[in-house]
PDB file of C-alpha atoms in Angstrom:
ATOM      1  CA  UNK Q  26    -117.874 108.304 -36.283  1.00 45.00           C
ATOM      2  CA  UNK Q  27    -116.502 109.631 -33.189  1.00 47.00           C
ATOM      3  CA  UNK Q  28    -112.898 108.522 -32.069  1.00 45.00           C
ATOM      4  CA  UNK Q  29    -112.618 106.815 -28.798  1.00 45.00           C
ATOM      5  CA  UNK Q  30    -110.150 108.743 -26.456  1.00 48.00           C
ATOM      6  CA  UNK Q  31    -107.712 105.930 -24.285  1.00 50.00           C
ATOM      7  CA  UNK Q  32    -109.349 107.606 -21.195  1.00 53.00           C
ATOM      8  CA  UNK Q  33    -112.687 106.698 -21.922  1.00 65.00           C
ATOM      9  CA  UNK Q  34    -111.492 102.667 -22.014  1.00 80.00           C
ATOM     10  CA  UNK Q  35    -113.559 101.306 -19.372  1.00 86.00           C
ATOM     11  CA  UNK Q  36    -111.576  97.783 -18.575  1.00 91.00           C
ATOM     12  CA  UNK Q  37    -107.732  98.137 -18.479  1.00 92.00           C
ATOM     13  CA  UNK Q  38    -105.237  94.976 -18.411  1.00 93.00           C
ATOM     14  CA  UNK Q  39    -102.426  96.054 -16.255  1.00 94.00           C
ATOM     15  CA  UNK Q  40     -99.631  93.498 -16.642  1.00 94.00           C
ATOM     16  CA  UNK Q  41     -97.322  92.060 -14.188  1.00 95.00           C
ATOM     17  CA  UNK Q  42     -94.775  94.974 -12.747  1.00 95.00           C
ATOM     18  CA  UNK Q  43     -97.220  97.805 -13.708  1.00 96.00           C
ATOM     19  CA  UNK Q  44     -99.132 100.114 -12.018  1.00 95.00           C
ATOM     20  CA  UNK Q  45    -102.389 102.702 -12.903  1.00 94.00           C
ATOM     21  CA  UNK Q  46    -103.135 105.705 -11.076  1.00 94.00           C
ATOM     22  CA  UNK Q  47    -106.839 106.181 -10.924  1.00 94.00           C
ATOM     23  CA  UNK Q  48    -108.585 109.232  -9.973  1.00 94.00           C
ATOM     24  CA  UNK Q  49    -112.069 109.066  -8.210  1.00 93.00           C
ATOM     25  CA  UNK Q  50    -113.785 112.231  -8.992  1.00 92.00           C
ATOM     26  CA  UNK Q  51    -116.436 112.063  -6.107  1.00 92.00           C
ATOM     27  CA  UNK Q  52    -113.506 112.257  -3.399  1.00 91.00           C
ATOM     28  CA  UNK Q  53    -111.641 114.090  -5.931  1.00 91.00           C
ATOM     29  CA  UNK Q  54    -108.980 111.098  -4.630  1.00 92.00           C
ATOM     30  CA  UNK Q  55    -106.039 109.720  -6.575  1.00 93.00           C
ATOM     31  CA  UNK Q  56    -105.310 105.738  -5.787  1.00 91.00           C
ATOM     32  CA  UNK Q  57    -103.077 103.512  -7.194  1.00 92.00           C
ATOM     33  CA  UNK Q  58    -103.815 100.194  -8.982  1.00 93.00           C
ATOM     34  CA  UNK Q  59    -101.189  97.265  -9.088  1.00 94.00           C
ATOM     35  CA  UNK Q  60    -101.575  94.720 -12.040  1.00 89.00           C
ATOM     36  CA  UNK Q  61    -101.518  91.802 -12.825  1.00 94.00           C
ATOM     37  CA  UNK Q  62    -105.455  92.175 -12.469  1.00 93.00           C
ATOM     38  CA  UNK Q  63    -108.302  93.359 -15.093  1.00 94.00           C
ATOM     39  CA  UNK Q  64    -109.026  96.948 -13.569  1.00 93.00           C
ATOM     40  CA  UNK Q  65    -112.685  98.006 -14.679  1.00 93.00           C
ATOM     41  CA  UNK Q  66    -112.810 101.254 -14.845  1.00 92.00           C
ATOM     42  CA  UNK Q  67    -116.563 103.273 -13.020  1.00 92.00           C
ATOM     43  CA  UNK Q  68    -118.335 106.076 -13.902  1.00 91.00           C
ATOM     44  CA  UNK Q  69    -117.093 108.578 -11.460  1.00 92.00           C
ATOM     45  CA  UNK Q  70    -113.244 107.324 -12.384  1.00 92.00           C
ATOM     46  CA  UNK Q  71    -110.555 108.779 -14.282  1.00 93.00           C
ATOM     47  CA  UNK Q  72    -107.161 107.280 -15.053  1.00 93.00           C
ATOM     48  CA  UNK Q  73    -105.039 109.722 -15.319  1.00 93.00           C
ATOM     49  CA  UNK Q  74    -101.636 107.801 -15.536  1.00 90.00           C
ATOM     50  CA  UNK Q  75    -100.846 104.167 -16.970  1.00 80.00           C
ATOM     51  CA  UNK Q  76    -100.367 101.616 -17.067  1.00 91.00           C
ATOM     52  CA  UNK Q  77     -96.783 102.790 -16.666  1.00 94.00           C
ATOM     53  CA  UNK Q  78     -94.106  99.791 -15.671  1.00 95.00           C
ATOM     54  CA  UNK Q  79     -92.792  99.688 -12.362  1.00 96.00           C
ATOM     55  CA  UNK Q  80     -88.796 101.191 -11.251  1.00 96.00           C
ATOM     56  CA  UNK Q  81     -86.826  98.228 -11.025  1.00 96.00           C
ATOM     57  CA  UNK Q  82     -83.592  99.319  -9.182  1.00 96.00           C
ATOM     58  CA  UNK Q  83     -80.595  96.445 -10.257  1.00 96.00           C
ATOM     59  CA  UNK Q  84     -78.112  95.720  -7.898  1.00 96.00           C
ATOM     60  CA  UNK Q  85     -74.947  98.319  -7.631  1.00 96.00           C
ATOM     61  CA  UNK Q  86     -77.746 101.031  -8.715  1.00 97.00           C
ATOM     62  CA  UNK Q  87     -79.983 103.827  -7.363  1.00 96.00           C
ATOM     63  CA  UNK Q  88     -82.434 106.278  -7.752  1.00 96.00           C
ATOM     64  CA  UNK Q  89     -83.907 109.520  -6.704  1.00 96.00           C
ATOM     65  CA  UNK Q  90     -87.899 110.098  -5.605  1.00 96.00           C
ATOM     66  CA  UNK Q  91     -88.450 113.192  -4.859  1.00 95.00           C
ATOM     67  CA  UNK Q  92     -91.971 113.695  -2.493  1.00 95.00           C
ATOM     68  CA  UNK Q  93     -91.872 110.158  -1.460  1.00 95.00           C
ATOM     69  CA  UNK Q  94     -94.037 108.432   0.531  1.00 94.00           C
ATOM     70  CA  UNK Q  95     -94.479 108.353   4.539  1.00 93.00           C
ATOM     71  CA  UNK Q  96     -93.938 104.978   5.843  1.00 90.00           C
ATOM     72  CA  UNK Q  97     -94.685 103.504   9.398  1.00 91.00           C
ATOM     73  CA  UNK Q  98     -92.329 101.380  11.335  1.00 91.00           C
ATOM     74  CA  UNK Q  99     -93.443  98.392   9.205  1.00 91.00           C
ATOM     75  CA  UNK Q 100     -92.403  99.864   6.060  1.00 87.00           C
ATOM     76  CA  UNK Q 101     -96.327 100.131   5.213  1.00 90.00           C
ATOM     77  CA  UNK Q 102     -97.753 103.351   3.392  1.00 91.00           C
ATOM     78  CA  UNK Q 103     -99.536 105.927   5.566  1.00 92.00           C
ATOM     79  CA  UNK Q 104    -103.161 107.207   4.300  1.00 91.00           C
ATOM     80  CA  UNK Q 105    -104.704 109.919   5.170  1.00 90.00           C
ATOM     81  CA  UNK Q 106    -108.495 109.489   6.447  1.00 89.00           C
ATOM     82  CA  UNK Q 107    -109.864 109.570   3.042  1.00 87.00           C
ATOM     83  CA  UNK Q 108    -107.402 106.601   1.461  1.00 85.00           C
ATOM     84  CA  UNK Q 109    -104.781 109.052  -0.225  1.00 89.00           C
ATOM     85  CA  UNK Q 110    -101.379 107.927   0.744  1.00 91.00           C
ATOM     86  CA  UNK Q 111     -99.394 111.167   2.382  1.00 93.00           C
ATOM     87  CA  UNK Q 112     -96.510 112.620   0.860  1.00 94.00           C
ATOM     88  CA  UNK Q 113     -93.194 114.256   2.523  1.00 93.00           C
ATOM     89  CA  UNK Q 114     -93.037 117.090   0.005  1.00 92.00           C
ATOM     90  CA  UNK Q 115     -89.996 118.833  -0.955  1.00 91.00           C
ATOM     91  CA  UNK Q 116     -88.339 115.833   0.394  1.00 93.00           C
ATOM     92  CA  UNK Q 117     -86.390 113.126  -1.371  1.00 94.00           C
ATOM     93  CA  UNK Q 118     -85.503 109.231  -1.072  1.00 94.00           C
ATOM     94  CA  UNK Q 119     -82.701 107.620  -2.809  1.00 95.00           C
ATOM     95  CA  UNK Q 120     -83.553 104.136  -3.356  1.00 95.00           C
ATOM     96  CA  UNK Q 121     -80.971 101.451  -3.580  1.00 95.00           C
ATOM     97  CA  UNK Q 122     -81.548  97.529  -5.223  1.00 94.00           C
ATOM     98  CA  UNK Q 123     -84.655  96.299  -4.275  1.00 93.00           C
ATOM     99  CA  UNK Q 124     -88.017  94.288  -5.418  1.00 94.00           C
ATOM    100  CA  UNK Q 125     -89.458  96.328  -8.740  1.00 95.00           C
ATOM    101  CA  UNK Q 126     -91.942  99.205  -7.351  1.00 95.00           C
ATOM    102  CA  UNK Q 127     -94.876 101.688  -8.252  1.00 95.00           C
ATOM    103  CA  UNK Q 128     -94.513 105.444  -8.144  1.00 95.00           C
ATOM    104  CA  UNK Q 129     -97.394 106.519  -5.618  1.00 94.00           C
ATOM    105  CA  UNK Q 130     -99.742 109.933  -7.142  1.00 94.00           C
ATOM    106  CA  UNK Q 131     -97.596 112.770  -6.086  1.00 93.00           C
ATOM    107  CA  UNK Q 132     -94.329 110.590  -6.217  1.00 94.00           C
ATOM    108  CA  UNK Q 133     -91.762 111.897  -8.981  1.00 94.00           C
ATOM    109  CA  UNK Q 134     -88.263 110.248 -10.374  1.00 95.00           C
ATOM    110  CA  UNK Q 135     -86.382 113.227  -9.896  1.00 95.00           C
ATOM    111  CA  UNK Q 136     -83.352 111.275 -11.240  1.00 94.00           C
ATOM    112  CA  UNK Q 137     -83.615 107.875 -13.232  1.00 95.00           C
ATOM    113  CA  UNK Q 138     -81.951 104.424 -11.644  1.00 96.00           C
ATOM    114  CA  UNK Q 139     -78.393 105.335 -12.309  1.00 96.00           C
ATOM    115  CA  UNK Q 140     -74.977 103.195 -11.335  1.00 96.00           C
ATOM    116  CA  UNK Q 141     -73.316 103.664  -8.258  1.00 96.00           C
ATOM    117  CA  UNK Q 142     -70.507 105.882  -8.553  1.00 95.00           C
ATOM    118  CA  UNK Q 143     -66.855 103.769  -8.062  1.00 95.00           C
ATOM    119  CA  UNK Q 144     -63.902 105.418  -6.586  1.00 94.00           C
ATOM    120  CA  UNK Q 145     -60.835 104.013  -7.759  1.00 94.00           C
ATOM    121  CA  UNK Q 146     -57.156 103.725  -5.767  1.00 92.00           C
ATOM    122  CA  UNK Q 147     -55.565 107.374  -6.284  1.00 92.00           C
ATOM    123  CA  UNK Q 148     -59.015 109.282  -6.212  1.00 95.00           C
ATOM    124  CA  UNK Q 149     -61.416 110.460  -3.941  1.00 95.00           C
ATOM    125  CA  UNK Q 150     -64.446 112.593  -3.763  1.00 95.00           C
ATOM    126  CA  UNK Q 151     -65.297 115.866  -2.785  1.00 94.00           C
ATOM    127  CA  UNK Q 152     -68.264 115.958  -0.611  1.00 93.00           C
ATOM    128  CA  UNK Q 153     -70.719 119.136   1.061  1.00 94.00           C
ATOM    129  CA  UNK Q 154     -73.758 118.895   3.068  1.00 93.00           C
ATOM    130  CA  UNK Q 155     -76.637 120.564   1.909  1.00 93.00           C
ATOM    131  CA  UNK Q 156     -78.673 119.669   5.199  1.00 92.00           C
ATOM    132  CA  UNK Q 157     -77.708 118.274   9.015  1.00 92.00           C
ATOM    133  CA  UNK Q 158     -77.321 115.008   9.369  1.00 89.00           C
ATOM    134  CA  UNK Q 159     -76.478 112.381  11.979  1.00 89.00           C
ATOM    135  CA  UNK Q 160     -75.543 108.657  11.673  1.00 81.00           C
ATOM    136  CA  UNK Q 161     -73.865 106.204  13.463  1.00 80.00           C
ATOM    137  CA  UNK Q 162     -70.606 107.114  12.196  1.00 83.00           C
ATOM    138  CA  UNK Q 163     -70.989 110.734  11.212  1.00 86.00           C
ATOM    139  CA  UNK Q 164     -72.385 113.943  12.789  1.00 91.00           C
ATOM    140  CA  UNK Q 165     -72.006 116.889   9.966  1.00 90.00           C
ATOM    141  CA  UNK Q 166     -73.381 120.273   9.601  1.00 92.00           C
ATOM    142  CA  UNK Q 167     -74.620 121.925   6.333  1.00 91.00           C
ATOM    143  CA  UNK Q 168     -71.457 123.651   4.472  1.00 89.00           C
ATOM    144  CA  UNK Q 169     -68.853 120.581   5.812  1.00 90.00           C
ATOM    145  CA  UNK Q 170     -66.541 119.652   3.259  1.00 90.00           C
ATOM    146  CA  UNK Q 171     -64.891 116.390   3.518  1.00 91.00           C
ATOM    147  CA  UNK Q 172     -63.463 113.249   0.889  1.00 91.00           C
ATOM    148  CA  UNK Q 173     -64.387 110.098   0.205  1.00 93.00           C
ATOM    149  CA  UNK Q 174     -60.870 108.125  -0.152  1.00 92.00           C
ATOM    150  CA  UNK Q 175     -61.108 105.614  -2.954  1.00 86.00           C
ATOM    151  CA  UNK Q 176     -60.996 102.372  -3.483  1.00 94.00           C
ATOM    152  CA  UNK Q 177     -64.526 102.422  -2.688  1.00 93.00           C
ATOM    153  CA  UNK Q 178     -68.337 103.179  -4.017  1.00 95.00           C
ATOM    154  CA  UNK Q 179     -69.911 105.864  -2.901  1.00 94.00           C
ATOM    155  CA  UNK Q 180     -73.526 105.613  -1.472  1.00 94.00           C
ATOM    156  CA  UNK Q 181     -75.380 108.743  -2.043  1.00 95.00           C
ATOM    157  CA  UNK Q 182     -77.299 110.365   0.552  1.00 93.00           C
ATOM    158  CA  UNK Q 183     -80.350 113.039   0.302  1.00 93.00           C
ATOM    159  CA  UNK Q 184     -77.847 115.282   2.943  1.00 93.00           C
ATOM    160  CA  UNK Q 185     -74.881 115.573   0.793  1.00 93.00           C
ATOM    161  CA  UNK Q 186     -73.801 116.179  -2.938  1.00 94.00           C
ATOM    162  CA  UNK Q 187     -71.081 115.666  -4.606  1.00 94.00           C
ATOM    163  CA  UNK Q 188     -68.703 118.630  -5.936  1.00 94.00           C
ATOM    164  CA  UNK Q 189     -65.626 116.722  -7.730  1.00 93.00           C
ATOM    165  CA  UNK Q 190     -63.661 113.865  -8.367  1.00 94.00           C
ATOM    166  CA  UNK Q 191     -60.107 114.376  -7.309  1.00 93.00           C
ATOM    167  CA  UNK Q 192     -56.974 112.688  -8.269  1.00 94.00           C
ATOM    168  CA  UNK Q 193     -54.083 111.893  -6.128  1.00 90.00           C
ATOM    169  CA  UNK Q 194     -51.024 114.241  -6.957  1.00 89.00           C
ATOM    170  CA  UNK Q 195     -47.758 112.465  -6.892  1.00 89.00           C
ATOM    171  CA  UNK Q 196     -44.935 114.164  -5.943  1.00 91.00           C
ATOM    172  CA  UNK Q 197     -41.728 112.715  -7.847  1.00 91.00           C
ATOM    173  CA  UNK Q 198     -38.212 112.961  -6.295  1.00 92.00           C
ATOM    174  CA  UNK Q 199     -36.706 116.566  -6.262  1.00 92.00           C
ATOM    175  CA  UNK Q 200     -40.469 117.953  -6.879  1.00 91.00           C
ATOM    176  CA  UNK Q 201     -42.112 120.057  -4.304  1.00 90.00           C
ATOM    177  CA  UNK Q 202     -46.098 121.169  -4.186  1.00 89.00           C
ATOM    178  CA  UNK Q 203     -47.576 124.686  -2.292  1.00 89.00           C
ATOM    179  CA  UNK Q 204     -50.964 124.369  -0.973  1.00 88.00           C
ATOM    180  CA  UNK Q 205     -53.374 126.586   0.147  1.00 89.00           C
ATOM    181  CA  UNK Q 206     -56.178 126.154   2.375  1.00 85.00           C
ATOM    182  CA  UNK Q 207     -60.134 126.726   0.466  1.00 80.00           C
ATOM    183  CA  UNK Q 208     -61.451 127.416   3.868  1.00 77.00           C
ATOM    184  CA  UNK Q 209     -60.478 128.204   7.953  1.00 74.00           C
TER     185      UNK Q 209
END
Protein backbone atom coordinates (compact mmCIF):
# COMPACT_ATOMS: atom_id res chain seq x y z
CA UNK A 1 0.00 0.00 0.00
CA UNK A 2 1.13 3.28 -1.10
CA UNK A 3 1.75 6.08 1.59
CA UNK A 4 -0.24 9.18 1.26
CA UNK A 5 2.10 12.29 0.96
CA UNK A 6 0.48 15.56 3.26
CA UNK A 7 0.41 17.34 -0.18
CA UNK A 8 -1.86 15.14 -1.77
CA UNK A 9 -4.63 15.91 1.30
CA UNK A 10 -7.37 17.29 -0.62
CA UNK A 11 -9.51 19.18 2.35
CA UNK A 12 -7.32 21.12 4.87
CA UNK A 13 -8.75 22.60 8.34
CA UNK A 14 -6.91 25.78 8.82
CA UNK A 15 -7.58 26.97 12.37
CA UNK A 16 -8.17 30.33 13.71
CA UNK A 17 -4.76 32.63 13.33
CA UNK A 18 -3.39 30.42 10.48
CA UNK A 19 -2.77 30.80 7.12
CA UNK A 20 -2.03 28.27 3.78
CA UNK A 21 -0.27 29.30 0.82
CA UNK A 22 -1.75 27.60 -2.16
CA UNK A 23 -0.26 27.37 -5.48
CA UNK A 24 -2.51 27.22 -8.66
CA UNK A 25 -0.54 25.50 -11.25
CA UNK A 26 -2.62 26.73 -14.34
CA UNK A 27 -1.58 30.50 -13.54
CA UNK A 28 1.43 29.08 -12.07
CA UNK A 29 -0.04 31.71 -9.13
CA UNK A 30 0.69 31.54 -5.42
CA UNK A 31 -2.46 32.85 -3.10
CA UNK A 32 -2.92 32.86 0.33
CA UNK A 33 -5.69 31.16 2.37
CA UNK A 34 -6.82 32.54 5.88
CA UNK A 35 -8.51 29.95 8.28
CA UNK A 36 -10.77 29.48 10.24
CA UNK A 37 -12.49 27.85 7.06
CA UNK A 38 -12.35 24.10 5.54
CA UNK A 39 -10.02 24.84 2.41
CA UNK A 40 -10.72 22.02 -0.29
CA UNK A 41 -8.02 21.60 -2.05
CA UNK A 42 -8.58 21.22 -6.64
CA UNK A 43 -6.92 19.41 -9.03
CA UNK A 44 -4.73 21.98 -10.57
CA UNK A 45 -3.66 23.13 -6.72
CA UNK A 46 -0.69 22.69 -4.74
CA UNK A 47 -0.10 23.77 -1.16
CA UNK A 48 3.07 24.42 -0.83
CA UNK A 49 3.20 26.01 2.74
CA UNK A 50 0.85 25.39 5.90
CA UNK A 51 -1.04 25.71 7.66
CA UNK A 52 1.65 27.73 9.42
CA UNK A 53 0.25 30.09 12.51
CA UNK A 54 0.10 33.62 12.05
CA UNK A 55 3.12 36.44 13.61
CA UNK A 56 1.56 37.79 16.52
CA UNK A 57 3.69 40.90 17.44
CA UNK A 58 3.00 41.61 21.61
CA UNK A 59 3.12 44.93 22.74
CA UNK A 60 6.82 46.53 23.49
CA UNK A 61 7.94 44.04 20.50
CA UNK A 62 8.88 43.95 16.79
CA UNK A 63 9.81 42.25 13.89
CA UNK A 64 11.57 42.23 10.62
CA UNK A 65 9.83 41.20 6.96
CA UNK A 66 12.00 41.38 4.57
CA UNK A 67 10.15 41.69 0.73
CA UNK A 68 7.01 42.87 2.25
CA UNK A 69 4.05 43.66 0.74
CA UNK A 70 2.90 46.94 -1.31
CA UNK A 71 0.06 48.57 0.32
CA UNK A 72 -2.32 51.39 -0.99
CA UNK A 73 -3.35 54.37 0.99
CA UNK A 74 -5.95 52.17 2.74
CA UNK A 75 -3.52 49.84 4.08
CA UNK A 76 -5.07 47.17 1.50
CA UNK A 77 -2.68 44.68 -0.45
CA UNK A 78 -1.87 45.53 -4.08
CA UNK A 79 -2.33 42.58 -6.81
CA UNK A 80 -1.01 42.41 -9.76
CA UNK A 81 -3.53 41.70 -12.81
CA UNK A 82 -3.41 38.06 -12.33
CA UNK A 83 -4.34 38.08 -8.27
CA UNK A 84 -0.61 37.73 -6.96
CA UNK A 85 -0.07 40.30 -4.35
CA UNK A 86 3.28 42.48 -5.39
CA UNK A 87 6.27 42.47 -3.43
CA UNK A 88 8.94 45.43 -2.67
CA UNK A 89 11.94 43.12 -2.97
CA UNK A 90 15.12 43.66 -1.30
CA UNK A 91 13.14 45.83 0.90
CA UNK A 92 12.21 45.43 4.54
CA UNK A 93 9.32 46.38 7.14
CA UNK A 94 9.74 46.34 10.79
CA UNK A 95 6.50 45.67 12.29
CA UNK A 96 5.58 46.91 15.69
CA UNK A 97 2.35 45.46 18.12
CA UNK A 98 -0.43 44.85 16.13
CA UNK A 99 -3.55 42.35 15.31
CA UNK A 100 -1.84 38.62 14.64
CA UNK A 101 -0.96 38.43 10.70
CA UNK A 102 -0.14 36.05 7.66
CA UNK A 103 3.17 36.08 5.85
CA UNK A 104 2.10 36.80 2.08
CA UNK A 105 4.13 34.10 -0.76
CA UNK A 106 7.35 35.88 -1.22
CA UNK A 107 7.17 37.50 2.36
CA UNK A 108 10.14 36.26 4.71
CA UNK A 109 10.80 36.87 8.73
CA UNK A 110 14.14 38.00 8.26
CA UNK A 111 14.30 38.44 12.08
CA UNK A 112 11.74 36.80 14.60
CA UNK A 113 9.33 39.22 16.95
CA UNK A 114 12.01 40.32 19.31
CA UNK A 115 11.70 42.97 22.48
CA UNK A 116 12.26 46.43 22.06
CA UNK A 117 15.59 47.39 23.01
CA UNK A 118 15.52 49.74 26.55
CA UNK A 119 18.06 52.36 27.12
CA UNK A 120 18.66 52.92 30.60
CA UNK A 121 19.82 56.47 32.51
CA UNK A 122 23.79 56.56 31.92
CA UNK A 123 23.66 54.81 28.38
CA UNK A 124 22.97 55.54 25.02
CA UNK A 125 23.21 54.08 21.62
CA UNK A 126 25.33 54.30 18.82
CA UNK A 127 23.46 54.74 15.68
CA UNK A 128 24.54 54.79 11.46
CA UNK A 129 22.40 55.07 8.53
CA UNK A 130 22.61 52.55 6.08
CA UNK A 131 20.14 54.48 3.64
CA UNK A 132 18.63 58.36 3.40
CA UNK A 133 16.00 59.07 5.28
CA UNK A 134 13.65 61.93 6.14
CA UNK A 135 11.05 62.37 8.95
CA UNK A 136 9.44 64.90 10.69
CA UNK A 137 12.10 65.33 13.10
CA UNK A 138 15.17 64.05 11.31
CA UNK A 139 16.83 64.53 7.88
CA UNK A 140 20.10 62.06 7.81
CA UNK A 141 22.34 60.85 5.17
CA UNK A 142 23.81 57.29 4.83
CA UNK A 143 27.23 57.10 6.99
CA UNK A 144 25.66 59.74 9.92
CA UNK A 145 26.59 58.70 13.21
CA UNK A 146 24.61 59.95 16.04
CA UNK A 147 23.25 58.56 19.92
CA UNK A 148 20.29 57.73 21.25
CA UNK A 149 20.46 59.26 24.99
CA UNK A 150 18.84 56.87 27.42
CA UNK A 151 16.28 56.68 29.48
CA UNK A 152 14.40 55.64 26.57
CA UNK A 153 13.42 52.58 24.01
CA UNK A 154 14.65 52.61 20.94
CA UNK A 155 12.33 52.10 17.86
CA UNK A 156 14.16 50.50 15.09
CA UNK A 157 14.01 51.71 11.69
CA UNK A 158 14.79 49.83 8.18
CA UNK A 159 17.35 53.21 7.60
CA UNK A 160 19.54 52.76 10.52
CA UNK A 161 21.39 50.00 12.62
CA UNK A 162 22.67 49.91 15.58
CA UNK A 163 26.63 49.71 16.28
CA UNK A 164 26.95 49.78 20.31
CA UNK A 165 25.66 50.37 23.54
CA UNK A 166 27.63 52.99 25.34
CA UNK A 167 27.98 53.79 28.92
CA UNK A 168 28.29 57.12 30.48
CA UNK A 169 31.97 57.73 31.77
CA UNK A 170 32.09 59.50 35.04
CA UNK A 171 34.72 61.59 35.73
CA UNK A 172 35.51 61.59 39.65
CA UNK A 173 37.13 64.64 41.36
CA UNK A 174 40.90 65.16 40.48
CA UNK A 175 40.33 62.70 37.31
CA UNK A 176 40.72 64.00 33.86
CA UNK A 177 39.64 62.09 30.35
CA UNK A 178 41.45 62.78 26.56
CA UNK A 179 39.22 62.30 23.71
CA UNK A 180 39.64 61.96 20.30
CA UNK A 181 37.40 62.56 17.53
CA UNK A 182 36.32 58.93 15.23
CA UNK A 183 35.51 61.20 12.41
CA UNK A 184 35.78 65.18 10.88
Amino acid sequence: MATRRANDEALYRIAPYHYLHVLDQNTNVTHLEIGPKTYIRQDNERVVLGPEKMITVPPRHYCVIENPVLLDKDRKVIKDTHGQATLQFADQDIRLAQAPFPLYPGEVLKQPVTPLKVVIANSALRLRAILDYEDSKEKRIAGDEWLFAGPGTYIPKKEVVVEETIRATVIKANQAIKLRARKE
